[in-house]
GROMACS .gro file of C-alpha atoms in nm:
model
  307
    1MET     CA    1  -1.815   4.141   3.259
    2LYS     CA    2  -1.442   4.089   3.205
    3LYS     CA    3  -1.513   3.934   2.867
    4VAL     CA    4  -1.719   4.239   2.764
    5ILE     CA    5  -1.442   4.478   2.871
    6THR     CA    6  -1.187   4.268   2.682
    7VAL     CA    7  -1.394   4.272   2.363
    8LEU     CA    8  -1.457   4.648   2.389
    9THR     CA    9  -1.088   4.714   2.449
   10ALA     CA   10  -0.993   4.505   2.146
   11MET     CA   11  -1.245   4.691   1.930
   12ILE     CA   12  -1.118   5.033   2.044
   13LEU     CA   13  -0.758   4.925   1.981
   14ALA     CA   14  -0.845   4.798   1.633
   15LEU     CA   15  -1.020   5.125   1.548
   16SER     CA   16  -0.727   5.325   1.682
   17LEU     CA   17  -0.476   5.128   1.478
   18GLY     CA   18  -0.695   5.162   1.172
   19ALA     CA   19  -0.706   5.539   1.209
   20CYS     CA   20  -0.327   5.567   1.249
   21SER     CA   21  -0.255   5.349   0.948
   22SER     CA   22  -0.501   5.534   0.722
   23ARG     CA   23  -0.297   5.680   0.437
   24ASP     CA   24  -0.488   5.920   0.213
   25PRO     CA   25  -0.302   5.987  -0.115
   26ALA     CA   26  -0.486   6.316  -0.174
   27VAL     CA   27  -0.545   6.657  -0.017
   28MET     CA   28  -0.781   6.936  -0.118
   29LEU     CA   29  -0.594   7.249  -0.226
   30LYS     CA   30  -0.920   7.448  -0.240
   31ASP     CA   31  -1.283   7.372  -0.314
   32ASP     CA   32  -1.298   7.119  -0.600
   33VAL     CA   33  -0.920   7.129  -0.661
   34SER     CA   34  -0.728   6.826  -0.540
   35PHE     CA   35  -0.365   6.710  -0.527
   36ARG     CA   36  -0.318   6.333  -0.555
   37LEU     CA   37   0.004   6.135  -0.515
   38MET     CA   38   0.022   5.883  -0.800
   39ASP     CA   39   0.360   5.717  -0.744
   40ALA     CA   40   0.653   5.745  -0.505
   41LEU     CA   41   1.000   5.595  -0.516
   42LYS     CA   42   1.274   5.574  -0.254
   43VAL     CA   43   1.628   5.541  -0.392
   44THR     CA   44   1.884   5.432  -0.135
   45ASN     CA   45   2.254   5.471  -0.208
   46GLN     CA   46   2.464   5.252   0.017
   47THR     CA   47   2.791   5.389  -0.118
   48THR     CA   48   2.728   5.759  -0.050
   49ASN     CA   49   2.483   5.699   0.237
   50THR     CA   50   2.210   5.910   0.078
   51VAL     CA   51   1.841   5.862   0.015
   52TYR     CA   52   1.629   6.024  -0.257
   53TYR     CA   53   1.250   6.044  -0.270
   54TYR     CA   54   1.091   6.076  -0.616
   55TYR     CA   55   0.722   6.151  -0.659
   56LEU     CA   56   0.464   6.193  -0.936
   57ALA     CA   57   0.134   6.363  -0.857
   58SER     CA   58  -0.166   6.513  -1.033
   59VAL     CA   59  -0.356   6.834  -0.968
   60ASP     CA   60  -0.721   6.795  -1.071
   61ASN     CA   61  -0.941   7.101  -1.114
   62GLN     CA   62  -1.315   7.034  -1.095
   63SER     CA   63  -1.401   7.392  -1.007
   64GLN     CA   64  -1.551   7.660  -1.233
   65GLU     CA   65  -1.234   7.870  -1.267
   66ALA     CA   66  -0.869   7.819  -1.359
   67TYR     CA   67  -0.632   7.716  -1.081
   68SER     CA   68  -0.290   7.888  -1.088
   69MET     CA   69  -0.006   7.650  -1.004
   70ASP     CA   70   0.171   7.944  -0.840
   71SER     CA   71  -0.072   7.884  -0.553
   72LEU     CA   72   0.064   7.532  -0.500
   73SER     CA   73   0.292   7.514  -0.196
   74PHE     CA   74   0.430   7.198  -0.035
   75LYS     CA   75   0.756   7.047   0.081
   76VAL     CA   76   0.907   6.703   0.129
   77THR     CA   77   0.948   6.630   0.498
   78ASP     CA   78   0.839   6.385   0.766
   79GLU     CA   79   0.500   6.376   0.930
   80ALA     CA   80   0.631   6.563   1.235
   81ASN     CA   81   0.762   6.841   1.005
   82ASP     CA   82   1.110   6.805   1.150
   83ASP     CA   83   1.387   7.017   1.003
   84ILE     CA   84   1.551   6.779   0.753
   85HIS     CA   85   1.823   6.939   0.546
   86ALA     CA   86   1.807   6.849   0.177
   87ILE     CA   87   2.122   6.810  -0.032
   88ASP     CA   88   1.945   6.808  -0.370
   89ARG     CA   89   1.598   6.882  -0.503
   90LYS     CA   90   1.403   6.940  -0.823
   91GLN     CA   91   1.040   7.007  -0.906
   92THR     CA   92   0.878   7.017  -1.249
   93ILE     CA   93   0.522   7.135  -1.309
   94ILE     CA   94   0.383   7.044  -1.650
   95ALA     CA   95   0.144   7.341  -1.677
   96ARG     CA   96   0.138   7.684  -1.511
   97SER     CA   97  -0.238   7.679  -1.467
   98VAL     CA   98  -0.510   7.417  -1.472
   99GLN     CA   99  -0.831   7.498  -1.656
  100PRO     CA  100  -1.172   7.379  -1.526
  101SER     CA  101  -1.228   7.005  -1.578
  102HIS     CA  102  -0.857   6.954  -1.654
  103SER     CA  103  -0.555   6.822  -1.465
  104THR     CA  104  -0.177   6.849  -1.476
  105LEU     CA  105   0.121   6.656  -1.341
  106VAL     CA  106   0.381   6.744  -1.081
  107TYR     CA  107   0.718   6.566  -1.075
  108GLY     CA  108   0.994   6.606  -0.822
  109TYR     CA  109   1.265   6.460  -0.607
  110THR     CA  110   1.451   6.552  -0.289
  111GLY     CA  111   1.775   6.399  -0.163
  112TYR     CA  112   1.902   6.373   0.195
  113PRO     CA  113   2.186   6.219   0.392
  114ASN     CA  114   2.042   5.883   0.496
  115ASN     CA  115   1.955   5.915   0.864
  116ASP     CA  116   1.685   5.648   0.857
  117GLN     CA  117   1.408   5.904   0.813
  118LYS     CA  118   1.058   5.798   0.918
  119HIS     CA  119   0.714   5.871   0.770
  120MET     CA  120   0.837   6.087   0.482
  121GLY     CA  121   0.589   6.255   0.253
  122LEU     CA  122   0.449   6.583   0.119
  123LEU     CA  123   0.343   6.854   0.365
  124PHE     CA  124   0.100   7.130   0.260
  125PRO     CA  125   0.135   7.413   0.516
  126LYS     CA  126  -0.151   7.625   0.375
  127ASN     CA  127  -0.394   7.335   0.384
  128GLU     CA  128  -0.259   7.161   0.693
  129GLY     CA  129  -0.246   6.844   0.487
  130PHE     CA  130   0.012   6.567   0.469
  131ILE     CA  131   0.044   6.285   0.216
  132PRO     CA  132   0.286   6.012   0.324
  133PHE     CA  133   0.481   5.849   0.046
  134ASP     CA  134   0.361   5.506   0.153
  135ALA     CA  135   0.008   5.616   0.059
  136ALA     CA  136   0.118   5.535  -0.296
  137ASP     CA  137   0.280   5.203  -0.198
  138LEU     CA  138   0.631   5.349  -0.177
  139ARG     CA  139   0.861   5.150  -0.403
  140GLN     CA  140   1.228   5.108  -0.316
  141ILE     CA  141   1.542   5.060  -0.526
  142SER     CA  142   1.912   5.088  -0.447
  143ASP     CA  143   2.245   5.147  -0.618
  144ARG     CA  144   2.326   4.777  -0.588
  145ASN     CA  145   2.157   4.708  -0.922
  146VAL     CA  146   2.365   4.967  -1.110
  147ARG     CA  147   2.593   4.815  -1.372
  148TYR     CA  148   2.910   4.960  -1.523
  149SER     CA  149   3.038   4.853  -1.861
  150GLU     CA  150   3.329   4.917  -2.096
  151GLN     CA  151   3.093   4.872  -2.390
  152ASN     CA  152   2.910   5.160  -2.559
  153ALA     CA  153   2.580   4.966  -2.548
  154PHE     CA  154   2.474   4.810  -2.218
  155THR     CA  155   2.203   4.783  -1.950
  156LEU     CA  156   2.276   5.047  -1.688
  157TYR     CA  157   2.008   4.943  -1.438
  158GLU     CA  158   1.750   4.667  -1.409
  159ASP     CA  159   1.513   4.534  -1.145
  160ARG     CA  160   1.159   4.396  -1.139
  161ASP     CA  161   1.008   4.738  -1.224
  162PHE     CA  162   1.263   4.915  -1.442
  163ALA     CA  163   1.529   4.867  -1.708
  164PHE     CA  164   1.751   5.156  -1.819
  165ARG     CA  165   1.959   5.083  -2.130
  166VAL     CA  166   2.233   5.297  -2.284
  167ASP     CA  167   2.336   5.283  -2.649
  168GLY     CA  168   2.622   5.507  -2.760
  169SER     CA  169   2.744   5.269  -3.029
  170GLU     CA  170   2.614   5.497  -3.307
  171ALA     CA  171   2.703   5.829  -3.141
  172SER     CA  172   2.932   6.037  -3.362
  173TYR     CA  173   3.094   6.380  -3.400
  174SER     CA  174   3.026   6.629  -3.682
  175TYR     CA  175   3.078   7.000  -3.754
  176GLU     CA  176   2.793   7.192  -3.916
  177ASN     CA  177   2.711   7.561  -3.960
  178GLY     CA  178   2.952   7.696  -3.701
  179SER     CA  179   2.891   7.432  -3.433
  180SER     CA  180   3.028   7.096  -3.327
  181TRP     CA  181   2.768   6.828  -3.270
  182VAL     CA  182   2.761   6.493  -3.094
  183ARG     CA  183   2.456   6.300  -3.208
  184GLY     CA  184   2.314   5.956  -3.157
  185LEU     CA  185   2.322   5.881  -2.783
  186ILE     CA  186   2.009   5.682  -2.691
  187ILE     CA  187   1.891   5.607  -2.336
  188THR     CA  188   1.592   5.373  -2.323
  189TYR     CA  189   1.367   5.364  -2.016
  190GLU     CA  190   1.145   5.060  -1.972
  191ASN     CA  191   0.852   5.017  -1.733
  192LYS     CA  192   0.785   4.648  -1.669
  193THR     CA  193   0.476   4.703  -1.455
  194ASP     CA  194   0.105   4.768  -1.511
  195ASP     CA  195   0.128   5.107  -1.335
  196ARG     CA  196   0.247   5.455  -1.428
  197LEU     CA  197   0.586   5.501  -1.262
  198VAL     CA  198   0.799   5.800  -1.172
  199VAL     CA  199   1.151   5.771  -1.322
  200PRO     CA  200   1.490   5.859  -1.171
  201TYR     CA  201   1.624   5.951  -1.515
  202ILE     CA  202   1.994   5.960  -1.605
  203THR     CA  203   2.153   6.297  -1.680
  204PRO     CA  204   2.408   6.289  -1.966
  205LEU     CA  205   2.677   6.557  -1.999
  206CYS     CA  206   2.905   6.594  -2.298
  207ARG     CA  207   3.240   6.774  -2.285
  208LEU     CA  208   3.475   6.873  -2.563
  209THR     CA  209   3.836   6.976  -2.512
  210GLY     CA  210   3.910   7.205  -2.802
  211ILE     CA  211   3.935   7.545  -2.965
  212ARG     CA  212   3.698   7.842  -2.971
  213LEU     CA  213   3.686   7.968  -3.328
  214ALA     CA  214   3.638   8.331  -3.224
  215ASP     CA  215   3.991   8.327  -3.078
  216TYR     CA  216   4.139   8.267  -3.423
  217SER     CA  217   3.979   8.529  -3.646
  218ASP     CA  218   4.318   8.582  -3.813
  219LYS     CA  219   4.286   8.235  -3.968
  220GLY     CA  220   4.000   8.340  -4.193
  221ASP     CA  221   3.621   8.300  -4.187
  222LEU     CA  222   3.632   7.976  -3.989
  223LYS     CA  223   3.258   7.943  -3.927
  224SER     CA  224   3.190   7.930  -4.299
  225MET     CA  225   3.430   7.637  -4.347
  226ASN     CA  226   3.320   7.275  -4.350
  227GLU     CA  227   3.471   7.005  -4.132
  228ASP     CA  228   3.723   6.887  -4.390
  229GLU     CA  229   3.853   7.243  -4.434
  230LEU     CA  230   3.879   7.303  -4.059
  231ARG     CA  231   4.078   6.984  -4.011
  232LYS     CA  232   4.347   7.131  -4.239
  233VAL     CA  233   4.380   7.467  -4.062
  234ASP     CA  234   4.703   7.518  -3.864
  235PHE     CA  235   4.595   7.679  -3.537
  236ARG     CA  236   4.945   7.712  -3.399
  237THR     CA  237   5.057   8.067  -3.314
  238ASP     CA  238   5.427   8.156  -3.309
  239GLY     CA  239   5.506   7.788  -3.311
  240MET     CA  240   5.292   7.726  -3.002
  241ALA     CA  241   5.006   7.476  -2.972
  242PRO     CA  242   4.654   7.626  -2.986
  243ARG     CA  243   4.483   7.733  -2.668
  244THR     CA  244   4.243   7.455  -2.572
  245GLN     CA  245   3.973   7.455  -2.307
  246THR     CA  246   3.703   7.215  -2.194
  247TYR     CA  247   3.353   7.311  -2.307
  248ASP     CA  248   3.016   7.168  -2.200
  249GLY     CA  249   2.770   7.084  -2.476
  250THR     CA  250   2.411   7.202  -2.477
  251ALA     CA  251   2.187   6.896  -2.471
  252SER     CA  252   1.866   6.871  -2.668
  253GLY     CA  253   1.554   6.905  -2.455
  254TYR     CA  254   1.532   6.578  -2.268
  255GLU     CA  255   1.356   6.476  -1.949
  256CYS     CA  256   1.198   6.139  -1.885
  257LEU     CA  257   0.976   6.209  -1.586
  258TYR     CA  258   0.745   5.908  -1.589
  259LEU     CA  259   0.652   5.598  -1.787
  260ASP     CA  260   0.307   5.469  -1.869
  261PRO     CA  261   0.229   5.100  -1.801
  262GLU     CA  262   0.454   4.855  -1.989
  263MET     CA  263   0.610   5.146  -2.178
  264SER     CA  264   0.955   5.142  -2.338
  265LEU     CA  265   1.074   5.493  -2.424
  266PRO     CA  266   1.394   5.548  -2.626
  267CYS     CA  267   1.528   5.900  -2.567
  268ARG     CA  268   1.772   6.038  -2.823
  269ILE     CA  269   2.006   6.306  -2.689
  270ASP     CA  270   2.218   6.536  -2.909
  271PHE     CA  271   2.477   6.789  -2.791
  272GLN     CA  272   2.575   7.120  -2.953
  273PHE     CA  273   2.900   7.314  -2.903
  274GLU     CA  274   2.847   7.652  -3.066
  275GLY     CA  275   3.162   7.802  -3.217
  276VAL     CA  276   3.388   7.527  -3.080
  277ILE     CA  277   3.584   7.247  -3.247
  278PRO     CA  278   3.827   6.981  -3.124
  279ASP     CA  279   4.200   7.030  -3.177
  280PHE     CA  280   4.208   6.810  -3.485
  281ALA     CA  281   4.588   6.829  -3.517
  282ASN     CA  282   4.630   6.651  -3.183
  283TYR     CA  283   4.390   6.366  -3.246
  284ASN     CA  284   4.286   6.192  -2.928
  285PRO     CA  285   3.983   5.962  -2.947
  286LYS     CA  286   3.918   6.015  -2.575
  287SER     CA  287   3.917   6.396  -2.577
  288LEU     CA  288   3.543   6.408  -2.646
  289ASN     CA  289   3.341   6.223  -2.386
  290ILE     CA  290   2.985   6.177  -2.261
  291ASP     CA  291   2.943   6.150  -1.886
  292LEU     CA  292   2.633   5.962  -1.766
  293ASN     CA  293   2.524   6.075  -1.419
  294SER     CA  294   2.269   5.994  -1.151
  295ALA     CA  295   2.314   6.159  -0.812
  296ALA     CA  296   2.044   5.939  -0.661
  297LEU     CA  297   2.207   5.615  -0.777
  298GLY     CA  298   2.559   5.747  -0.720
  299TYR     CA  299   2.632   5.662  -1.081
  300SER     CA  300   2.888   5.821  -1.313
  301GLN     CA  301   3.045   5.666  -1.621
  302GLU     CA  302   3.208   5.799  -1.936
  303LEU     CA  303   3.152   5.705  -2.299
  304TYR     CA  304   3.422   5.811  -2.544
  305ILE     CA  305   3.330   5.949  -2.886
  306PRO     CA  306   3.609   5.959  -3.144
  307TYR     CA  307   3.634   6.244  -3.392
   0.00000   0.00000   0.00000
């Protein structure tokens, strides 16, 4: 009899453990409309003691009517729905509605102070559903693989899954049609795996310390001049140096949200400064710079573009 009890106890325990470890990567949003977690990534930053969770998911509509993505409601939290205070977050939905027999993608990330959080995932309050990140075989990377370089072309990050390469060697300044431009920065994202992966993409910022043309209307029709003509204009007023400020460039539309299997994607980023030029008379090859940033990786590095 003891042997029978022992066997039954072992079977019950095995079933119990199996139920607890069951990780379903999908929840039903409504009849015939499902949300499925495709990939999840945990980025740990030892230097700043933060942790970021990136996710890529699909919403599949097999119903007979369009599904409005305004109806989608979820949050990143732990399975117990504890109050975890985020320090950074972003969510991108590819389409505002999903037509019958179609699907769309959802990309996002949330950052926290690293308090050794447990069982993190996506909670759907309306549907009482929860998708743990480990349902998609949660991948993990850290800031330890980040590389800094004094070169304008280098590998910023590389591990067994990813390689992020920066090439600013051909980036250059020009003035055209009333705007300053910095063109030619290329960031290449490489997926080494056989799976579609969510990407913690690098955010580039470009700043120019210079002159706003509208402040010097007494110098003539400056916007109609070409670059060579502007370089010859004396912007001094009453013997004083021109008023310079730091301006942020407007980047061309660029987001690398995910990579298909074994995909290498070069992203070209250009920056526009409308109605602004450098102070050409005080040439400084470091006054125009591109700042590469990643809050998740704790990364920040400048590339200098001479003009």
